[in-house]
Tab-separated table of C-alpha atoms in Angstrom:
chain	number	residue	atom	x	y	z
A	1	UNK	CA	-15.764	-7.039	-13.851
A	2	UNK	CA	-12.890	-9.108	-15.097
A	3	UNK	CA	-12.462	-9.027	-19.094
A	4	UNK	CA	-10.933	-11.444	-21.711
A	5	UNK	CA	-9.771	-9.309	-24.532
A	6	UNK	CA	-7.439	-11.346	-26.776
A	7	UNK	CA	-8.310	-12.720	-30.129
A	8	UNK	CA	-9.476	-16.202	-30.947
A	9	UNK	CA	-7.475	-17.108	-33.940
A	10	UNK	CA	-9.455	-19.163	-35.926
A	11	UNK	CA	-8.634	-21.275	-38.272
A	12	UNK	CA	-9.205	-19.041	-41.612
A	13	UNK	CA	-7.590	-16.023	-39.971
A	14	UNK	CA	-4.358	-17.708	-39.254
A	15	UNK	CA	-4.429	-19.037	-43.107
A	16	UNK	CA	-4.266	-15.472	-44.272
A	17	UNK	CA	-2.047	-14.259	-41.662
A	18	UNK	CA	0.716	-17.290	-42.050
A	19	UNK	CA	0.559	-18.629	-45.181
A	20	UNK	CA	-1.424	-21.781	-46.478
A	21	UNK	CA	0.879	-23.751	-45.082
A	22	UNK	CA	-0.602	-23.265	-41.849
A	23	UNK	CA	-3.625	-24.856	-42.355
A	24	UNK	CA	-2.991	-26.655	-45.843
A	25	UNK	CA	-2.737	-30.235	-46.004
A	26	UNK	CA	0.622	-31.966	-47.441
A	27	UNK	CA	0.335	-35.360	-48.231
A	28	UNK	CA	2.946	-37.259	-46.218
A	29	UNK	CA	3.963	-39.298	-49.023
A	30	UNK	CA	5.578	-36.255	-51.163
A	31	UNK	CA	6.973	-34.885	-47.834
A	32	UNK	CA	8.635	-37.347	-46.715
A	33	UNK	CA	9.569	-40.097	-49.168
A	34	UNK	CA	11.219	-42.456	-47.117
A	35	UNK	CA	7.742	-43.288	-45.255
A	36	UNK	CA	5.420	-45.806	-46.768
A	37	UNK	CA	1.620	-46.275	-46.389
A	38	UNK	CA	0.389	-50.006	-45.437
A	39	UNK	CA	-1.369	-50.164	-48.376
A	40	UNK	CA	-3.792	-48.128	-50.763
A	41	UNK	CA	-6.341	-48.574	-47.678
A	42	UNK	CA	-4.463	-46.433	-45.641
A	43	UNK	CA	-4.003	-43.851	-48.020
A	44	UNK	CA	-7.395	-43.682	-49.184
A	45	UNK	CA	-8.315	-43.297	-45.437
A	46	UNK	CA	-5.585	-40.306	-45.044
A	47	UNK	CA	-7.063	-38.836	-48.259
A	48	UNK	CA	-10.464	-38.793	-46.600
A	49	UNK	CA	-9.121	-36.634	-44.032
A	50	UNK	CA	-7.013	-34.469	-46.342
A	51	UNK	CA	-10.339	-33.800	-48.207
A	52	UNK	CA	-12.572	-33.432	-44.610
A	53	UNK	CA	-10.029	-30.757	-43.754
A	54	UNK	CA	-10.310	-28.546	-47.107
A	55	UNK	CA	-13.443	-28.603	-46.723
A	56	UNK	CA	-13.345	-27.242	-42.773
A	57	UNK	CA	-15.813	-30.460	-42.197
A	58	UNK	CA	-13.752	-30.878	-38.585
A	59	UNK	CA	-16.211	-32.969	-37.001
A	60	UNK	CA	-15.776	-35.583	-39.869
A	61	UNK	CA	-11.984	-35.632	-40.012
A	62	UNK	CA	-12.014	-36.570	-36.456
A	63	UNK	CA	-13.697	-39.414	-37.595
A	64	UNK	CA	-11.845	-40.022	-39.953
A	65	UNK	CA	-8.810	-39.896	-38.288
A	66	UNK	CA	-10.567	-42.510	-35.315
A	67	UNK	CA	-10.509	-44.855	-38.218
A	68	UNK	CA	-7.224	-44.255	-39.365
A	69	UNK	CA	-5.617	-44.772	-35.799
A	70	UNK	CA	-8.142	-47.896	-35.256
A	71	UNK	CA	-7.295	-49.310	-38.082
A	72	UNK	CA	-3.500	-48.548	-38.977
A	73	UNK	CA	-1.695	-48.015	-34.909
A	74	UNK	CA	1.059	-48.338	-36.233
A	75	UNK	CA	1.434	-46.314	-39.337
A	76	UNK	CA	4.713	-44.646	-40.202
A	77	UNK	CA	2.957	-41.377	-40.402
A	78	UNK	CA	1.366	-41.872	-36.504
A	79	UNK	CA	3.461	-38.645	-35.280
A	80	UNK	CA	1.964	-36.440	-38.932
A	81	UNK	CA	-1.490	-38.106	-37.347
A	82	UNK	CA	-0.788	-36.583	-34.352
A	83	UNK	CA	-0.028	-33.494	-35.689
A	84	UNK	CA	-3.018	-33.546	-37.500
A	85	UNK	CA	-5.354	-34.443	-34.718
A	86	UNK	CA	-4.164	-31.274	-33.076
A	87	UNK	CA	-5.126	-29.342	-35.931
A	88	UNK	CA	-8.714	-30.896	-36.214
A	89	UNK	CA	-8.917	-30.269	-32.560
A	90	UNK	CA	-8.170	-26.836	-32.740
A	91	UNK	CA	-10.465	-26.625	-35.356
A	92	UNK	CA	-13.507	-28.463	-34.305
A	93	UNK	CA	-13.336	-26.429	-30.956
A	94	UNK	CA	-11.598	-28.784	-28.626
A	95	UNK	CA	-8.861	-26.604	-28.136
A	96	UNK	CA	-8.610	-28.510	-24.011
A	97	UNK	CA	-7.885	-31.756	-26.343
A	98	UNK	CA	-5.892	-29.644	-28.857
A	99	UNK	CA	-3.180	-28.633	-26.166
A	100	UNK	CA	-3.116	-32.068	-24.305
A	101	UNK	CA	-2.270	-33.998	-27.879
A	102	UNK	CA	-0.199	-31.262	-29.117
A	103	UNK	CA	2.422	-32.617	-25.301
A	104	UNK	CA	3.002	-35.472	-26.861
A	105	UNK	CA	4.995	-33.941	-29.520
A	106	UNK	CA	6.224	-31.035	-27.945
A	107	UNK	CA	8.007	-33.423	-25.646
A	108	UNK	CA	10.247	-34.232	-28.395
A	109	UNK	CA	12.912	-32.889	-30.351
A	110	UNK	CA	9.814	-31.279	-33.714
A	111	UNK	CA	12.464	-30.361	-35.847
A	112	UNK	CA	13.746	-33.632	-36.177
A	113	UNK	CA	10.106	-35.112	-36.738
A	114	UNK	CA	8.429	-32.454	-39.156
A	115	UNK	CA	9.575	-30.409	-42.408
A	116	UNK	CA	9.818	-26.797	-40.965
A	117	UNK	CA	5.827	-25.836	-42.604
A	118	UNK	CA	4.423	-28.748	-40.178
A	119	UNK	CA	6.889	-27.332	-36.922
A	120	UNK	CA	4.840	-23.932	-37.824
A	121	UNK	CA	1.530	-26.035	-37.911
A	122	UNK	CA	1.921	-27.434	-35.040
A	123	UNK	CA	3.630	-24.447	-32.973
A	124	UNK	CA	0.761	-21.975	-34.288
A	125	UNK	CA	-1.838	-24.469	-33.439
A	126	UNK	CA	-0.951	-24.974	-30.040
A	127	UNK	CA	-0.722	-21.668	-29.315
A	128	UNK	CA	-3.648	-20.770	-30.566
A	129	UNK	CA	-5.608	-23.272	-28.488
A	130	UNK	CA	-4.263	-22.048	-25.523
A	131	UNK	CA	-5.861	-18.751	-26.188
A	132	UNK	CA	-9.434	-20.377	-25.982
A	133	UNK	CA	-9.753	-21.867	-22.854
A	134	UNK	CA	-11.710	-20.449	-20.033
A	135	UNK	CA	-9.410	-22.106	-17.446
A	136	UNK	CA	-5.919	-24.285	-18.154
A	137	UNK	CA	-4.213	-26.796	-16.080
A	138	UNK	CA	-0.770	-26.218	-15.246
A	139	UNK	CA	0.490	-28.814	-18.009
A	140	UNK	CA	-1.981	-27.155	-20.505
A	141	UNK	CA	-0.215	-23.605	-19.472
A	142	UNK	CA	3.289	-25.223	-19.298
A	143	UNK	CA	2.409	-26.196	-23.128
A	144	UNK	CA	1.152	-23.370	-24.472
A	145	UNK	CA	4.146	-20.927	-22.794
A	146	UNK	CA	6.429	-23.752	-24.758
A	147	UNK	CA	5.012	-23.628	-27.720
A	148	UNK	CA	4.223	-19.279	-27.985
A	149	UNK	CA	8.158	-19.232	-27.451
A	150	UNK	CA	8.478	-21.594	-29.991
A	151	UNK	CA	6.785	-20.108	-32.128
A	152	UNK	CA	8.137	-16.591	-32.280
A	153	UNK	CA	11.926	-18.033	-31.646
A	154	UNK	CA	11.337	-20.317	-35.236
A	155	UNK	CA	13.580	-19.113	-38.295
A	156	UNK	CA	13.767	-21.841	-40.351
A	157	UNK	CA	11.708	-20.929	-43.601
A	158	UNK	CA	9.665	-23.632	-45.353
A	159	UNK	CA	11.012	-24.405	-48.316
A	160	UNK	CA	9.800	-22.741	-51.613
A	161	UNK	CA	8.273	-20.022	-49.356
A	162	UNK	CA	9.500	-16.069	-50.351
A	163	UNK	CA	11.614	-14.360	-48.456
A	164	UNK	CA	9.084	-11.364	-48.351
A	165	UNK	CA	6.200	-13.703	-47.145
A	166	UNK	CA	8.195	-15.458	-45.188
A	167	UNK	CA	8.832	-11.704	-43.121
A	168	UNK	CA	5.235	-11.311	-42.772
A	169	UNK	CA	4.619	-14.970	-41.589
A	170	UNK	CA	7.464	-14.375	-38.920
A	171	UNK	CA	5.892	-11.152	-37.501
A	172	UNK	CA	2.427	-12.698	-37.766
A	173	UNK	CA	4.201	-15.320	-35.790
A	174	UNK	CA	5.406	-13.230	-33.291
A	175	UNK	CA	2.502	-10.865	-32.752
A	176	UNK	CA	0.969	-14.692	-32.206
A	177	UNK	CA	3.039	-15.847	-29.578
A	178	UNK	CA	3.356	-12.695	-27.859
A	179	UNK	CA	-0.738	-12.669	-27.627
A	180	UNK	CA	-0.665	-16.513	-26.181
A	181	UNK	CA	2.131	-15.338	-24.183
A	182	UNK	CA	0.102	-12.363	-22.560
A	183	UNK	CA	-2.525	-14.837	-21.821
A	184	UNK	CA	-1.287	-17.568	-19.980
A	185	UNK	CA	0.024	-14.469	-17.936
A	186	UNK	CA	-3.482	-12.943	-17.338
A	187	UNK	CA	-5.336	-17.001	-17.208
A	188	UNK	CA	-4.261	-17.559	-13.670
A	189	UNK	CA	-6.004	-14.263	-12.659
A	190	UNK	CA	-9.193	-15.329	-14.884
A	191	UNK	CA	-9.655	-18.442	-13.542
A	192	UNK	CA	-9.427	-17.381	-9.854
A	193	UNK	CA	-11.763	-14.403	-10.282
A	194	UNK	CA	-14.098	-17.089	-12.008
A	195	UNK	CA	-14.121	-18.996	-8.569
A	196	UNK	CA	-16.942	-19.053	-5.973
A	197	UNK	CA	-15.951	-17.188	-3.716
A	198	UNK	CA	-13.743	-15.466	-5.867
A	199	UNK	CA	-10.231	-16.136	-5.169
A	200	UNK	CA	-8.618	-12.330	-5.048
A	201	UNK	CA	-5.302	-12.372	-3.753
A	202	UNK	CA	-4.189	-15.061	-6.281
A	203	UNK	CA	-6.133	-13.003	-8.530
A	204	UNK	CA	-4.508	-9.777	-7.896
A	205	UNK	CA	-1.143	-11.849	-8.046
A	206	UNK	CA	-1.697	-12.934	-11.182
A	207	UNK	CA	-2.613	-9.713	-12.800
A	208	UNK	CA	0.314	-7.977	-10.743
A	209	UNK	CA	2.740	-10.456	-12.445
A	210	UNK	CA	1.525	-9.360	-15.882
A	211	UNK	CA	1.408	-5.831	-15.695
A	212	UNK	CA	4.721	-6.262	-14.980
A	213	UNK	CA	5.802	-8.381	-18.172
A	214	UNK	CA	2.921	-6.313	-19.931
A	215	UNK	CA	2.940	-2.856	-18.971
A	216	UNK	CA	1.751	-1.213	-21.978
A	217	UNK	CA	-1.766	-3.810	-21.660
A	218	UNK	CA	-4.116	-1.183	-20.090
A	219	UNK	CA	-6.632	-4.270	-20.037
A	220	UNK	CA	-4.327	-5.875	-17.422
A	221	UNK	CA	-4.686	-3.222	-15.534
A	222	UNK	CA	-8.335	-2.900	-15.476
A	223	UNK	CA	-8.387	-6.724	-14.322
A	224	UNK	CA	-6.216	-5.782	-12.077
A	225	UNK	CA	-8.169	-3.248	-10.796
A	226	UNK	CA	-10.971	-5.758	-10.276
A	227	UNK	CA	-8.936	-7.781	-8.100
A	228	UNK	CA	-7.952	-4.825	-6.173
A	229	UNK	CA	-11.800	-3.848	-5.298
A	230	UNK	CA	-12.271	-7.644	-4.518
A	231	UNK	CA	-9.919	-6.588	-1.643
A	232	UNK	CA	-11.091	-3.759	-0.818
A	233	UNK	CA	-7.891	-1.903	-2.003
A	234	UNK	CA	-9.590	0.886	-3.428
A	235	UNK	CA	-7.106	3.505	-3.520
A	236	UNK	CA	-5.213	0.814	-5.878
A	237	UNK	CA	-8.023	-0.209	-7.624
A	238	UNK	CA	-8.942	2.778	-8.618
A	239	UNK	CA	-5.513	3.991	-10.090
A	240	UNK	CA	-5.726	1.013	-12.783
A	241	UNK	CA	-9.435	1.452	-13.697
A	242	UNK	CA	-7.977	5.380	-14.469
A	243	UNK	CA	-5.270	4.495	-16.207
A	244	UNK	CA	-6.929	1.745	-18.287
A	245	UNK	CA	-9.686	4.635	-19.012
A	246	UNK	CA	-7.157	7.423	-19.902
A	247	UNK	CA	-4.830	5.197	-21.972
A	248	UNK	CA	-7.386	3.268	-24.077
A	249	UNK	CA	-10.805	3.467	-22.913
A	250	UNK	CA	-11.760	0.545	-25.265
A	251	UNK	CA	-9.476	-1.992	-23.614
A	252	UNK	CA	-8.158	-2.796	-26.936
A	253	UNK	CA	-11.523	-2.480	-29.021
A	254	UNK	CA	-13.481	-4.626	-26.480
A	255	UNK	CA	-15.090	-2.563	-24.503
A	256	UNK	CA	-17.586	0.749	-25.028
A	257	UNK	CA	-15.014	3.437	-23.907
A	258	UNK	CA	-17.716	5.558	-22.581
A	259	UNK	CA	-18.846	2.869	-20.290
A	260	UNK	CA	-14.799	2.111	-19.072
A	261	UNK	CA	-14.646	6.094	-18.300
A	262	UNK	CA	-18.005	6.314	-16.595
A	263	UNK	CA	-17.724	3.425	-14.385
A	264	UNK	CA	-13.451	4.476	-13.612
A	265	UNK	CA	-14.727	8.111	-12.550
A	266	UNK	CA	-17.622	6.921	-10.654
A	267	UNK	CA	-15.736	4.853	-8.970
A	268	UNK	CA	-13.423	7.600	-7.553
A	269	UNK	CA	-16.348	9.554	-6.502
A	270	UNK	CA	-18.248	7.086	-4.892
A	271	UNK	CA	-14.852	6.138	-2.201
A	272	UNK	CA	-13.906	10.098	-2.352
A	273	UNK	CA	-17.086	11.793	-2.298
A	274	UNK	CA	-16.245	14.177	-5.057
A	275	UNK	CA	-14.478	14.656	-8.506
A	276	UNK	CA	-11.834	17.147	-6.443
A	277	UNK	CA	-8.660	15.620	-7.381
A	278	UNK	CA	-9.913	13.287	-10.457
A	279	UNK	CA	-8.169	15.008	-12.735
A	280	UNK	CA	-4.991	15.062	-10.965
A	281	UNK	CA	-5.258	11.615	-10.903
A	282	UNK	CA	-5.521	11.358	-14.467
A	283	UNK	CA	-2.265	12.768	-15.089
A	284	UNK	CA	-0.592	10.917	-12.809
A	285	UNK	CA	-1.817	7.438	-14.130
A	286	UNK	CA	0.357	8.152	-17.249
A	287	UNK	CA	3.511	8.245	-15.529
A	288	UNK	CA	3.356	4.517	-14.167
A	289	UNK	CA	1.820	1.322	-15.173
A	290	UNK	CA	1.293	1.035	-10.828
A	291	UNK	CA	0.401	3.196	-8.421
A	292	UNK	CA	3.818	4.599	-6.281
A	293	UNK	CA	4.376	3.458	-2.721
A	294	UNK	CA	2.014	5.028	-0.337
A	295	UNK	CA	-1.021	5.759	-2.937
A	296	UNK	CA	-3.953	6.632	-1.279
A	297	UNK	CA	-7.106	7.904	-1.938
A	298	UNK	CA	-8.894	10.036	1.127
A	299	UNK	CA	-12.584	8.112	1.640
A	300	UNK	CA	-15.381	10.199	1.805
A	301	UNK	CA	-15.295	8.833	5.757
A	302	UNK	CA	-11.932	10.026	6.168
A	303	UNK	CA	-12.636	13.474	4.890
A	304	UNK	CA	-15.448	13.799	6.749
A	305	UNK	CA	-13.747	13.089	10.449
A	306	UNK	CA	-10.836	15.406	9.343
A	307	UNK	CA	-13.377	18.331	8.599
A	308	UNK	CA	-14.980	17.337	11.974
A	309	UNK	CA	-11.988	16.941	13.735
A	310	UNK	CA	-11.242	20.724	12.219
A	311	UNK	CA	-14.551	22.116	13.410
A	312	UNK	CA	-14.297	20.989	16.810
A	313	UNK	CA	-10.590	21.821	17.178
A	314	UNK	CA	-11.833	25.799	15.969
A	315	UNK	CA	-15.497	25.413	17.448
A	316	UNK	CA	-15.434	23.257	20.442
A	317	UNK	CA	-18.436	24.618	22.065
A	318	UNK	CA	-20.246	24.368	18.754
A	319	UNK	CA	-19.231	21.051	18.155
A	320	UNK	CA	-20.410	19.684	21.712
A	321	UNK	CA	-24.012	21.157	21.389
A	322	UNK	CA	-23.973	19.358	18.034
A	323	UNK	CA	-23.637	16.039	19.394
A	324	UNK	CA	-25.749	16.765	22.163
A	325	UNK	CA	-28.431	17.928	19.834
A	326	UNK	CA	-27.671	14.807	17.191
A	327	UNK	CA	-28.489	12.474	20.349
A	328	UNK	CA	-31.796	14.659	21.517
A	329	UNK	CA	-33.031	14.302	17.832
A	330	UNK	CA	-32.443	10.954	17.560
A	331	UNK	CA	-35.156	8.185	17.701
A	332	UNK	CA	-34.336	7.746	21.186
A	333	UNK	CA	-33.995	11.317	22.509
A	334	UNK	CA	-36.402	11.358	24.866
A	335	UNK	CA	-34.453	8.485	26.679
A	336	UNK	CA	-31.297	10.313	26.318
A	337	UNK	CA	-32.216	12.993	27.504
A	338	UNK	CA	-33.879	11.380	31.130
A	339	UNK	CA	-30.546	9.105	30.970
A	340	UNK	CA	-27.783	11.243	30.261
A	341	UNK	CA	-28.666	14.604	29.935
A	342	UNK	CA	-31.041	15.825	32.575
A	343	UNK	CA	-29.751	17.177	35.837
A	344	UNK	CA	-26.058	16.846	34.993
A	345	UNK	CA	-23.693	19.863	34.406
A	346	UNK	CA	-22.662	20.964	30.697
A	347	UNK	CA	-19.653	22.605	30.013
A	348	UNK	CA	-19.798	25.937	28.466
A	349	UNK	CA	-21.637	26.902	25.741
A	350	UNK	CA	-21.696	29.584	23.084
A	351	UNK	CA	-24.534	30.810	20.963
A	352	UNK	CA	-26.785	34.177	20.046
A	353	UNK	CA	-29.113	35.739	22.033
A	354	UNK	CA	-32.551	35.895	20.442
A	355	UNK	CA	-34.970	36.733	23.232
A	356	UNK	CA	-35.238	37.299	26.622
A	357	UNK	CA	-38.546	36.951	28.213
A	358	UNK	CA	-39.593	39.836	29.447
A	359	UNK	CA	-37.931	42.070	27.805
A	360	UNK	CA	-36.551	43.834	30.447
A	361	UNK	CA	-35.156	42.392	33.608
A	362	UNK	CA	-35.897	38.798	31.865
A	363	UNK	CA	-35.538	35.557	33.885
A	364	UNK	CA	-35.779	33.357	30.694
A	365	UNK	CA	-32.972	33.978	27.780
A	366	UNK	CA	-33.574	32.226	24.458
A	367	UNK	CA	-30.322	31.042	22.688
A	368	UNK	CA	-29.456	30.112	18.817
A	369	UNK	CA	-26.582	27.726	17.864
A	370	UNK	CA	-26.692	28.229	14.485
A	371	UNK	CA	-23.603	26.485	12.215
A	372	UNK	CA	-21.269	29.331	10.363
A	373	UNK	CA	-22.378	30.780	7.417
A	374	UNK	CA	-25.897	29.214	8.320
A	375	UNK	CA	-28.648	30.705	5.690
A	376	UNK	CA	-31.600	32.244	7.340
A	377	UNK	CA	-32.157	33.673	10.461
A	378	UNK	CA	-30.965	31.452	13.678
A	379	UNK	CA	-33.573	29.626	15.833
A	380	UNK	CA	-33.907	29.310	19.187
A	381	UNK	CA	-33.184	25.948	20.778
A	382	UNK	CA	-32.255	26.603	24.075
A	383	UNK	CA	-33.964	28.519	26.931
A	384	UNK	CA	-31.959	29.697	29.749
A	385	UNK	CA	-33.620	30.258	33.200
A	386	UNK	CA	-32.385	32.339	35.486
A	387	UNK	CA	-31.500	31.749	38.946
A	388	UNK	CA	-32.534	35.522	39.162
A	389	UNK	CA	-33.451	38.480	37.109
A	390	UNK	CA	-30.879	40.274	34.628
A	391	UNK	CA	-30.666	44.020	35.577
A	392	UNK	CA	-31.609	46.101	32.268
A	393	UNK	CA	-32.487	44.830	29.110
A	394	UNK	CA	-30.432	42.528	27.316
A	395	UNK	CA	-29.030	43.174	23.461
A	396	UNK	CA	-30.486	41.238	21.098
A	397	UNK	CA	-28.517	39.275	18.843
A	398	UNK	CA	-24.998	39.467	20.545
A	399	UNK	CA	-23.310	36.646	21.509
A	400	UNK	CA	-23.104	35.041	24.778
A	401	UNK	CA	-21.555	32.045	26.896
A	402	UNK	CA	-23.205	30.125	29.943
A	403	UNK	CA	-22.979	27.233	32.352
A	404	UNK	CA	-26.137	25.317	33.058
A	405	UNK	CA	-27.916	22.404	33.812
A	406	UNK	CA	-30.922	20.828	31.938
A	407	UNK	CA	-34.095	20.476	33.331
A	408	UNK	CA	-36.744	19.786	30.033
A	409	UNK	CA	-36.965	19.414	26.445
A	410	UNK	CA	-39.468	18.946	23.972
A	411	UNK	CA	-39.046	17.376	20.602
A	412	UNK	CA	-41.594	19.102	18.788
A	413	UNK	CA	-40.711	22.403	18.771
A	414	UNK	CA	-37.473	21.474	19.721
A	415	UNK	CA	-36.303	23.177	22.829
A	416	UNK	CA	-33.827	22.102	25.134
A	417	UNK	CA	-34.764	23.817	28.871
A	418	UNK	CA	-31.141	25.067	31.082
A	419	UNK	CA	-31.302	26.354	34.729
A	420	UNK	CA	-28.266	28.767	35.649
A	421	UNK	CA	-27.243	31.001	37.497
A	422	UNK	CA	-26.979	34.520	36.352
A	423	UNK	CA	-23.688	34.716	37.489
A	424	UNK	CA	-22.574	31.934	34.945
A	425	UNK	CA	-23.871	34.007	31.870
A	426	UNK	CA	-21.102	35.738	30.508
A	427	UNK	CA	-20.745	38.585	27.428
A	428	UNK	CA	-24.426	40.209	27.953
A	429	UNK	CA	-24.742	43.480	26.909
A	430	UNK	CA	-27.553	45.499	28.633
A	431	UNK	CA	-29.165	49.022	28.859
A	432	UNK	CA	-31.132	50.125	31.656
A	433	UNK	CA	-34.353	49.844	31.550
A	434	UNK	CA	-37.297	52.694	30.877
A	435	UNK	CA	-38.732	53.613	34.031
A	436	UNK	CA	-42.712	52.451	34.053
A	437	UNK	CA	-45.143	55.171	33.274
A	438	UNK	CA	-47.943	56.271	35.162
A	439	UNK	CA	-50.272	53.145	35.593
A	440	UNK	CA	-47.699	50.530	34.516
A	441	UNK	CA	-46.442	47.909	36.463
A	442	UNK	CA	-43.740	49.019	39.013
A	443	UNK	CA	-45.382	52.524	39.472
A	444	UNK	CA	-46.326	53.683	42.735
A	445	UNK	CA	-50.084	52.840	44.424
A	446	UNK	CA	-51.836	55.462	45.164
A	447	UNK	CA	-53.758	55.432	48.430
């Protein structure tokens, strides 16, 4: 998501903003003397285009000027011709063919060739061509750069102008150059995020570069965040979509600032798996147009294997029957379990007592795992047989450790089966058992 978010000066905006001098047309005969037309023919022909270009009929005065070039090469006024043609350019919406006519002049000494009005004409036009394009070449860039700098350096007033005019035309001027400026800075980055593939590193140079010149451009930064994602430098990437959303969520009036917030904090969750820490983040983004060394984000991957990591590090016997479980409830369980599982010795376990079949002096012991703070009562999922019977009855509930080996499980209930030896089943707590009643099992036979 890579935005443009400067203004395309047009034509009638830079009229108001700079004076009619801009965009008005002097005749060249009253503005400088000591040139002469070939004849009425070529003044009649340069009064066609002064009229085309009052009346903003662009497309015409290109022709118009066609003719005057065909017809008159070598007309004293060629280099106000010029000047013009980059004007018409600009204006017809050429502004590639704008820039590219506008070298020819800017490779010469302007102040020397136009009154200072045209030098603003010219400067101002150039500029704002640059502006427009989608994608420059390097001369076209080289150009434009020359001619913003120009343009906000230029002091010399055109005569009859007012002083107090002439202030506002300067910081127009300068608010103008400083815009063309900031956009040959962010083009680079444009044009190589336009690419296919995109090209990001260049990209993310680019923007880099002009969040440096530009640090208060919060719009630069979310471009530069864009670049950043391309790389899969989220941590970074997310910093300057924050900051761009905090600052000015409207990237300069462009943008729906709802839509810049929503998508900045949604990013954050989506890499951290929560909003814990988002606003945090939001103050820090004011400090610093860039993230400080080190920045990271924690993924919602990382947090997850240092939680695990935690758990088995304070539940290690938990934490193996939870992998062993994962892989028995798998797709492929069943193989797992013939495979891996069955026959071969576990380490120790841990887990609650739920059952012990019979009752008393039980050779089968059913076992919960459940996780901490688990809601509901536990379940049974393993069944411990006995290499021999327990003496009493077992407590119920209490928790108890064991050595075994598996010998079956089912899926469906799940129930994993353990042989062990009695002697390997530690923390029971039993009470002796009732002694049978007359009749019961265990009782003695009478003859």
């Amino acid at each position: 998501m890579v935005r443009n978010f400067f203004t395309v000066l047009t034509g009638a905006a830079a009229g108001v903003a700079l004076g009619v001098f801009v965009f008005s047309m002097t005749s060249p005969a009253r503005a400088q003397a000591q040139k002469k037309y070939k004849n009425n023919a070529e003044f009649e022909v340069y009064d066609a285009v002064a009229k085309d270009i009052g009346a903003n009929s662009f497309t015409k005065a290109l022709a118009d000027l066609d003719k005057w070039k065909q017809e008159f090469a070598d007309s004293e006024y060629k280099d106000d011709r010029t000047l013009l043609y980059v004007q018409v350019y600009n204006g017809a919406n050429q502004p590639a063919r704008s820039l590219d006519t506008a070298a020819e002049l800017l490779a010469r000494d302007i102040d020397s060739i136009f009154a200072p009005g045209d030098v603003i004409k010219l400067l101002f036009n150039t500029a704002s061509a640059i502006t427009r394009l989608p994608s420059a070449t390097a001369e076209q860039l080289s150009n434009g750069g020359k001619a913003a700098r120009q343009l906000m350096a230029y002091n010399k007033m055109p005569p009859g102008m007012q002083a107090a005019a002439w202030d506002q035309a300067r910081a127009e001027m300068q608010r103008i150059g400083k815009a063309a400026l900031m956009y040959i800075a962010i083009l680079p980055g444009n044009m190589a995020m336009a690419k296919t593939p995109k090209d990001c590193a260049t990209a993310e140079s680019a923007y880099s570069r002009a969040l440096g010149d530009y640090p208060e451009n919060v719009a630069i930064s979310f471009n530069l965040g864009s670049a950043l994602s391309c790389l899969k430098r989220n941590a970074e990437a997310i910093y300057h979509f924050e900051r761009a959303s905090v600052i000015d969520p409207s990237l300069g009036k462009t943008a729906d600032p709802l839509q810049i917030q929503r998508f900045a904090d949604g990013s954050y969750v989506r890499v951290h798996g929560s909003d814990e820490g988002l606003a945090q983040l939001k103050e820090q983004v004011k400090q610093s147009p860039m993230p400080p060394a080190g920045f990271t984000i924690k993924t919602a991957t990382q947090i997850a294997t240092e939680k695990e990591a935690e758990f088995e590090k304070s539940n290690p016997q938990l934490a193996m029957w939870m992998k062993i479980k994962g892989a028995l409830a798998d797709t492929n369980g069943d193989q797992y379990f013939e495979s891996q599982l069955k026959n071969a010795g576990v380490p120790q376990l841990k887990g609650m007592l739920t059952g012990a079949n019979p009752s008393c002096r039980p050779k089968e012991l059913l076992i919960a795992l459940p996780l901490p703070d688990a809601p509901g009562a536990p379940i049974a999922e393993i069944t411990l047989k006995l290499d021999k019977p327990m003496t009493g009855k077992p407590e119920l509930n209490s928790e108890i450790r064991w050595e075994g080996v598996p010998s079956a499980f089912t899926r469906d209930p799940f129930m994993l089966t353990m042989d062990t030896e009695s002697a390997k089943v530690e923390g029971v707590k039993t009470t002796p058992c009732a002694a049978p009643g007359p009749g019961k099992k265990g009782a003695p036979k009478k003859n």
